Short mmCIF file of C-alpha atoms in Angstrom, two decimals:
data_model
loop_
_atom_site.label_atom_id
_atom_site.label_comp_id
_atom_site.label_asym_id
_atom_site.label_seq_id
_atom_site.Cartn_x
_atom_site.Cartn_y
_atom_site.Cartn_z
CA UNK I 170 12.47 -29.98 -76.45
CA UNK I 171 15.29 -28.33 -74.60
CA UNK I 172 15.50 -25.79 -72.01
CA UNK I 173 18.41 -23.75 -70.59
CA UNK I 174 18.71 -22.05 -67.14
CA UNK I 175 21.45 -19.66 -66.38
CA UNK I 176 21.37 -19.42 -62.64
CA UNK I 177 22.62 -15.87 -62.27
CA UNK I 178 21.43 -12.79 -64.08
CA UNK I 179 24.23 -10.64 -63.06
CA UNK I 180 27.74 -11.41 -61.73
CA UNK I 181 30.00 -8.59 -60.47
CA UNK I 182 33.55 -9.50 -59.89
CA UNK I 183 36.91 -7.58 -59.51
CA UNK I 184 39.50 -7.40 -62.12
CA UNK I 185 41.88 -10.44 -61.98
CA UNK I 186 39.49 -12.57 -59.93
CA UNK I 187 38.20 -15.83 -61.15
CA UNK I 188 34.74 -16.14 -62.29
CA UNK I 189 32.16 -18.96 -62.93
CA UNK I 190 28.90 -18.34 -64.96
CA UNK I 191 26.61 -21.31 -64.34
CA UNK I 192 24.49 -23.05 -67.05
CA UNK I 193 22.13 -26.02 -66.56
CA UNK I 194 20.13 -27.56 -69.36
CA UNK I 195 17.49 -30.28 -69.88
CA UNK I 196 16.85 -32.18 -73.02
CA UNK I 197 15.32 -35.56 -73.93
CA UNK I 198 17.93 -35.91 -76.87
CA UNK I 199 21.69 -35.42 -77.14
CA UNK I 200 22.72 -31.88 -77.57
CA UNK I 201 25.45 -29.52 -78.68
CA UNK I 202 26.33 -26.89 -76.06
CA UNK I 203 27.45 -23.31 -76.86
CA UNK I 204 28.44 -20.15 -75.07
CA UNK I 205 27.93 -16.91 -76.88
CA UNK I 206 29.07 -13.41 -75.76
CA UNK I 207 27.52 -10.23 -76.41
CA UNK I 208 29.72 -6.97 -76.02
CA UNK I 209 27.81 -3.77 -75.39
CA UNK I 210 25.92 -2.70 -78.64
CA UNK I 211 27.06 -5.58 -80.55
CA UNK I 212 25.77 -8.79 -81.93
CA UNK I 213 26.43 -12.27 -80.46
CA UNK I 214 29.74 -13.98 -80.92
CA UNK I 215 30.44 -17.60 -80.35
CA UNK I 216 32.83 -18.06 -77.52
CA UNK I 217 33.04 -21.79 -77.35
CA UNK I 218 31.22 -24.93 -78.14
CA UNK I 219 31.00 -28.59 -77.06
CA UNK I 220 30.10 -30.83 -79.91
CA UNK I 221 31.77 -34.20 -78.92
CA UNK I 222 34.97 -35.58 -77.61
CA UNK I 223 36.85 -33.86 -74.67
CA UNK I 224 34.28 -32.62 -72.15
CA UNK I 225 36.62 -29.59 -71.43
CA UNK I 226 36.55 -26.95 -74.07
CA UNK I 227 38.49 -23.64 -74.27
CA UNK I 228 38.33 -20.31 -75.99
CA UNK I 229 41.10 -18.30 -77.38
CA UNK I 230 40.71 -15.52 -74.69
CA UNK I 231 41.10 -17.77 -71.55
CA UNK I 232 37.47 -18.88 -70.99
CA UNK I 233 36.80 -22.59 -70.56
CA UNK I 234 33.60 -24.72 -70.13
CA UNK I 235 33.16 -28.26 -69.01
CA UNK I 236 30.27 -30.42 -70.02
CA UNK I 237 28.97 -32.49 -67.20
CA UNK I 238 26.42 -34.93 -68.56
CA UNK I 239 25.44 -36.36 -65.24
CA UNK I 240 24.67 -32.84 -63.85
CA UNK I 241 23.55 -31.55 -67.21
CA UNK I 242 25.65 -28.55 -66.80
CA UNK I 243 27.93 -26.51 -68.97
CA UNK I 244 29.37 -23.82 -66.61
CA UNK I 245 31.76 -21.22 -67.94
CA UNK I 246 34.97 -20.24 -65.98
CA UNK I 247 37.83 -17.98 -66.27
CA UNK I 248 40.65 -17.93 -63.64
CA UNK I 249 41.46 -14.19 -63.93
CA UNK I 250 39.00 -11.82 -65.67
CA UNK I 251 39.85 -8.45 -67.42
CA UNK I 252 37.94 -5.26 -67.87
CA UNK I 253 37.42 -6.27 -71.50
CA UNK I 254 35.50 -9.23 -70.40
CA UNK I 255 32.58 -7.17 -69.38
CA UNK I 256 29.57 -8.41 -71.45
CA UNK I 257 26.53 -10.44 -71.43
CA UNK I 258 26.97 -14.10 -71.82
CA UNK I 259 24.50 -16.62 -73.18
CA UNK I 260 24.45 -20.42 -72.84
CA UNK I 261 22.67 -22.25 -75.53
CA UNK I 262 21.88 -25.93 -76.65
CA UNK I 263 20.78 -27.34 -79.77
CA UNK I 264 19.54 -30.99 -80.51
CA UNK I 265 22.02 -32.96 -82.50
CA UNK I 266 19.34 -34.17 -84.79
CA UNK I 267 16.54 -32.21 -86.47
CA UNK I 268 15.98 -28.66 -86.51
CA UNK I 269 19.01 -26.18 -86.15
CA UNK I 270 17.15 -24.20 -83.54
CA UNK I 271 19.26 -22.75 -80.66
CA UNK I 272 17.64 -22.67 -77.31
CA UNK I 273 19.02 -19.83 -75.09
CA UNK I 274 19.30 -19.18 -71.44
CA UNK I 275 18.22 -15.86 -69.97
CA UNK I 276 21.75 -14.45 -70.14
CA UNK I 277 24.29 -13.51 -67.36
CA UNK I 278 25.62 -9.96 -67.31
CA UNK I 279 29.30 -9.99 -66.29
CA UNK I 280 30.61 -6.64 -64.75
CA UNK I 281 34.26 -6.42 -64.06
CA UNK I 282 35.15 -3.77 -61.43
CA UNK I 283 38.57 -2.28 -61.21
CA UNK W 267 34.66 -11.32 -95.02
CA UNK W 268 31.96 -13.87 -93.96
CA UNK W 269 29.12 -11.97 -92.33
CA UNK W 270 25.43 -11.67 -91.78
CA UNK W 271 24.11 -8.29 -92.47
CA UNK W 272 20.99 -6.85 -91.01
CA UNK W 273 19.44 -3.50 -92.00
CA UNK W 274 18.46 -1.18 -90.47
CA UNK W 275 20.49 -1.10 -87.17
CA UNK W 276 17.83 1.18 -85.46
CA UNK W 277 14.18 1.64 -86.32
CA UNK W 278 11.38 3.63 -84.68
CA UNK W 279 8.00 3.28 -86.07
CA UNK W 280 4.38 3.65 -85.03
CA UNK W 281 1.65 0.96 -84.36
CA UNK W 282 0.39 -0.60 -87.59
CA UNK W 283 2.84 0.65 -90.00
CA UNK W 284 4.28 -2.27 -91.91
CA UNK W 285 8.06 -2.72 -91.88
CA UNK W 286 10.57 -5.00 -93.23
CA UNK W 287 14.03 -5.95 -91.68
CA UNK W 288 16.40 -7.33 -94.18
CA UNK W 289 18.90 -10.02 -93.57
CA UNK W 290 21.63 -11.20 -95.93
CA UNK W 291 24.54 -13.72 -95.61
CA UNK W 292 27.47 -14.40 -97.89
CA UNK W 293 28.37 -17.74 -96.61
CA UNK W 294 26.05 -19.90 -98.72
CA UNK W 295 24.49 -21.27 -95.48
CA UNK W 296 21.37 -23.43 -95.89
CA UNK W 297 19.92 -22.43 -92.54
CA UNK W 298 18.80 -18.98 -91.55
CA UNK W 299 16.69 -17.85 -88.49
CA UNK W 300 15.37 -14.86 -86.67
CA UNK W 301 15.53 -14.22 -82.83
CA UNK W 302 14.29 -11.60 -80.63
CA UNK W 303 16.17 -10.66 -77.46
CA UNK W 304 14.23 -9.37 -74.46
CA UNK W 305 15.76 -8.57 -71.02
CA UNK W 306 15.48 -11.55 -68.60
CA UNK W 307 14.23 -13.75 -71.51
CA UNK W 308 17.39 -14.31 -73.52
CA UNK W 309 16.89 -14.92 -77.20
CA UNK W 310 13.74 -16.73 -78.59
CA UNK W 311 13.48 -18.05 -82.11
CA UNK W 312 10.72 -16.37 -84.29
CA UNK W 313 11.13 -18.14 -87.59
CA UNK W 314 13.73 -20.31 -89.30
CA UNK W 315 14.36 -21.55 -92.74
CA UNK W 316 16.14 -24.80 -93.84
CA UNK W 317 16.43 -23.70 -97.46
CA UNK W 318 14.95 -21.69 -100.16
CA UNK W 319 11.16 -21.75 -99.99
CA UNK W 320 11.25 -23.75 -96.78
CA UNK W 321 10.27 -21.85 -93.72
CA UNK W 322 8.74 -22.85 -90.27
CA UNK W 323 7.65 -21.19 -87.05
CA UNK W 324 9.89 -20.89 -84.10
CA UNK W 325 8.74 -20.28 -80.49
CA UNK W 326 7.25 -16.76 -80.93
CA UNK W 327 5.98 -16.36 -84.55
CA UNK W 328 2.88 -14.44 -83.85
CA UNK W 329 2.74 -11.04 -85.54
CA UNK W 330 5.75 -11.87 -87.96
CA UNK W 331 6.29 -13.22 -91.47
CA UNK W 332 9.32 -14.34 -93.29
CA UNK W 333 10.24 -15.23 -96.77
CA UNK W 334 13.10 -17.24 -98.39
CA UNK W 335 13.02 -16.59 -102.10
CA UNK W 336 16.81 -16.62 -102.41
CA UNK W 337 19.34 -18.64 -100.39
CA UNK W 338 21.21 -15.49 -99.11
CA UNK W 339 18.29 -13.41 -98.08
CA UNK W 340 15.72 -13.90 -95.25
CA UNK W 341 13.74 -10.75 -94.58
CA UNK W 342 11.54 -10.26 -91.46
CA UNK W 343 8.26 -8.66 -91.97
CA UNK W 344 5.89 -7.01 -89.52
CA UNK W 345 2.67 -6.45 -91.20
CA UNK W 346 1.05 -4.48 -88.26
CA UNK W 347 3.72 -3.77 -85.63
CA UNK W 348 2.49 -3.37 -82.01
CA UNK W 349 4.34 -2.07 -79.15
CA UNK W 350 4.85 -5.52 -77.65
CA UNK W 351 7.29 -6.17 -80.69
CA UNK W 352 9.62 -3.61 -79.44
CA UNK W 353 12.68 -5.52 -79.07
CA UNK W 354 16.31 -6.32 -80.43
CA UNK W 355 16.23 -8.61 -83.37
CA UNK W 356 18.92 -10.93 -84.63
CA UNK W 357 19.19 -12.77 -87.80
CA UNK W 358 21.51 -15.82 -87.97
CA UNK W 359 22.81 -18.38 -90.49
CA UNK W 360 24.56 -21.72 -90.23
CA UNK W 361 25.41 -24.83 -92.13
CA UNK W 362 23.94 -27.96 -90.81
CA UNK W 363 25.64 -29.13 -87.54
CA UNK W 364 27.78 -25.81 -87.32
CA UNK W 365 27.40 -22.91 -84.96
CA UNK W 366 25.22 -20.01 -85.79
CA UNK W 367 26.54 -16.73 -87.13
CA UNK W 368 24.70 -13.76 -85.92
CA UNK W 369 24.19 -10.34 -87.40
CA UNK W 370 24.71 -7.10 -85.44
CA UNK W 371 21.12 -6.84 -84.51
CA UNK W 372 18.15 -4.45 -85.19
CA UNK W 373 16.74 -2.29 -82.40
CA UNK W 374 13.11 -1.85 -82.94
CA UNK W 375 10.95 0.54 -81.18
CA UNK W 376 7.12 0.59 -81.84
CA UNK W 377 5.20 3.51 -80.49
#
């Protein structure tokens, strides 16, 4: 079984400031890791994923996340945020084998202040 | 356009009145699943399906039913809704080993 902990329920930052959203997981098997974003009144969209290979993965809108196996973490970072990044962000894991169930963290609400 | 379509987007009902939330995907995905989203709890899986006529319980299946008679459809049925099922529901689909594609959600209120 897997579990995911997002350490911050809310993160307020100023526009153009850097941000880090923390995610830790536990699992007895190898996992895939994901970050999903949910903009207000919308569904979830895949932001980025780690399946294998390079431990640093990037999204098209400037976010990146680094898989750290020893610390069982997959923190999400962006060097300079924009108002349009205001959303809720969910970290999720899924076992490589077996059922396709995604286990989600509790979510982090990112609020960008001008 | 590849998508997962849920209906309705909003639903208000009363305790005990049976309802169905529909979900359809046009990507020929084998896997489909239902999640509910509650504040502070993230998303939790209700049921999932690995293919036609193959379904199994997720983490919070009590009070829900599903069926998978066709590959593209995966309706969620609440036979006797209760107020604790007030939530935001998401349907998702995926191919094995690929990320999930989510619908836009159904906000259900049970009074």
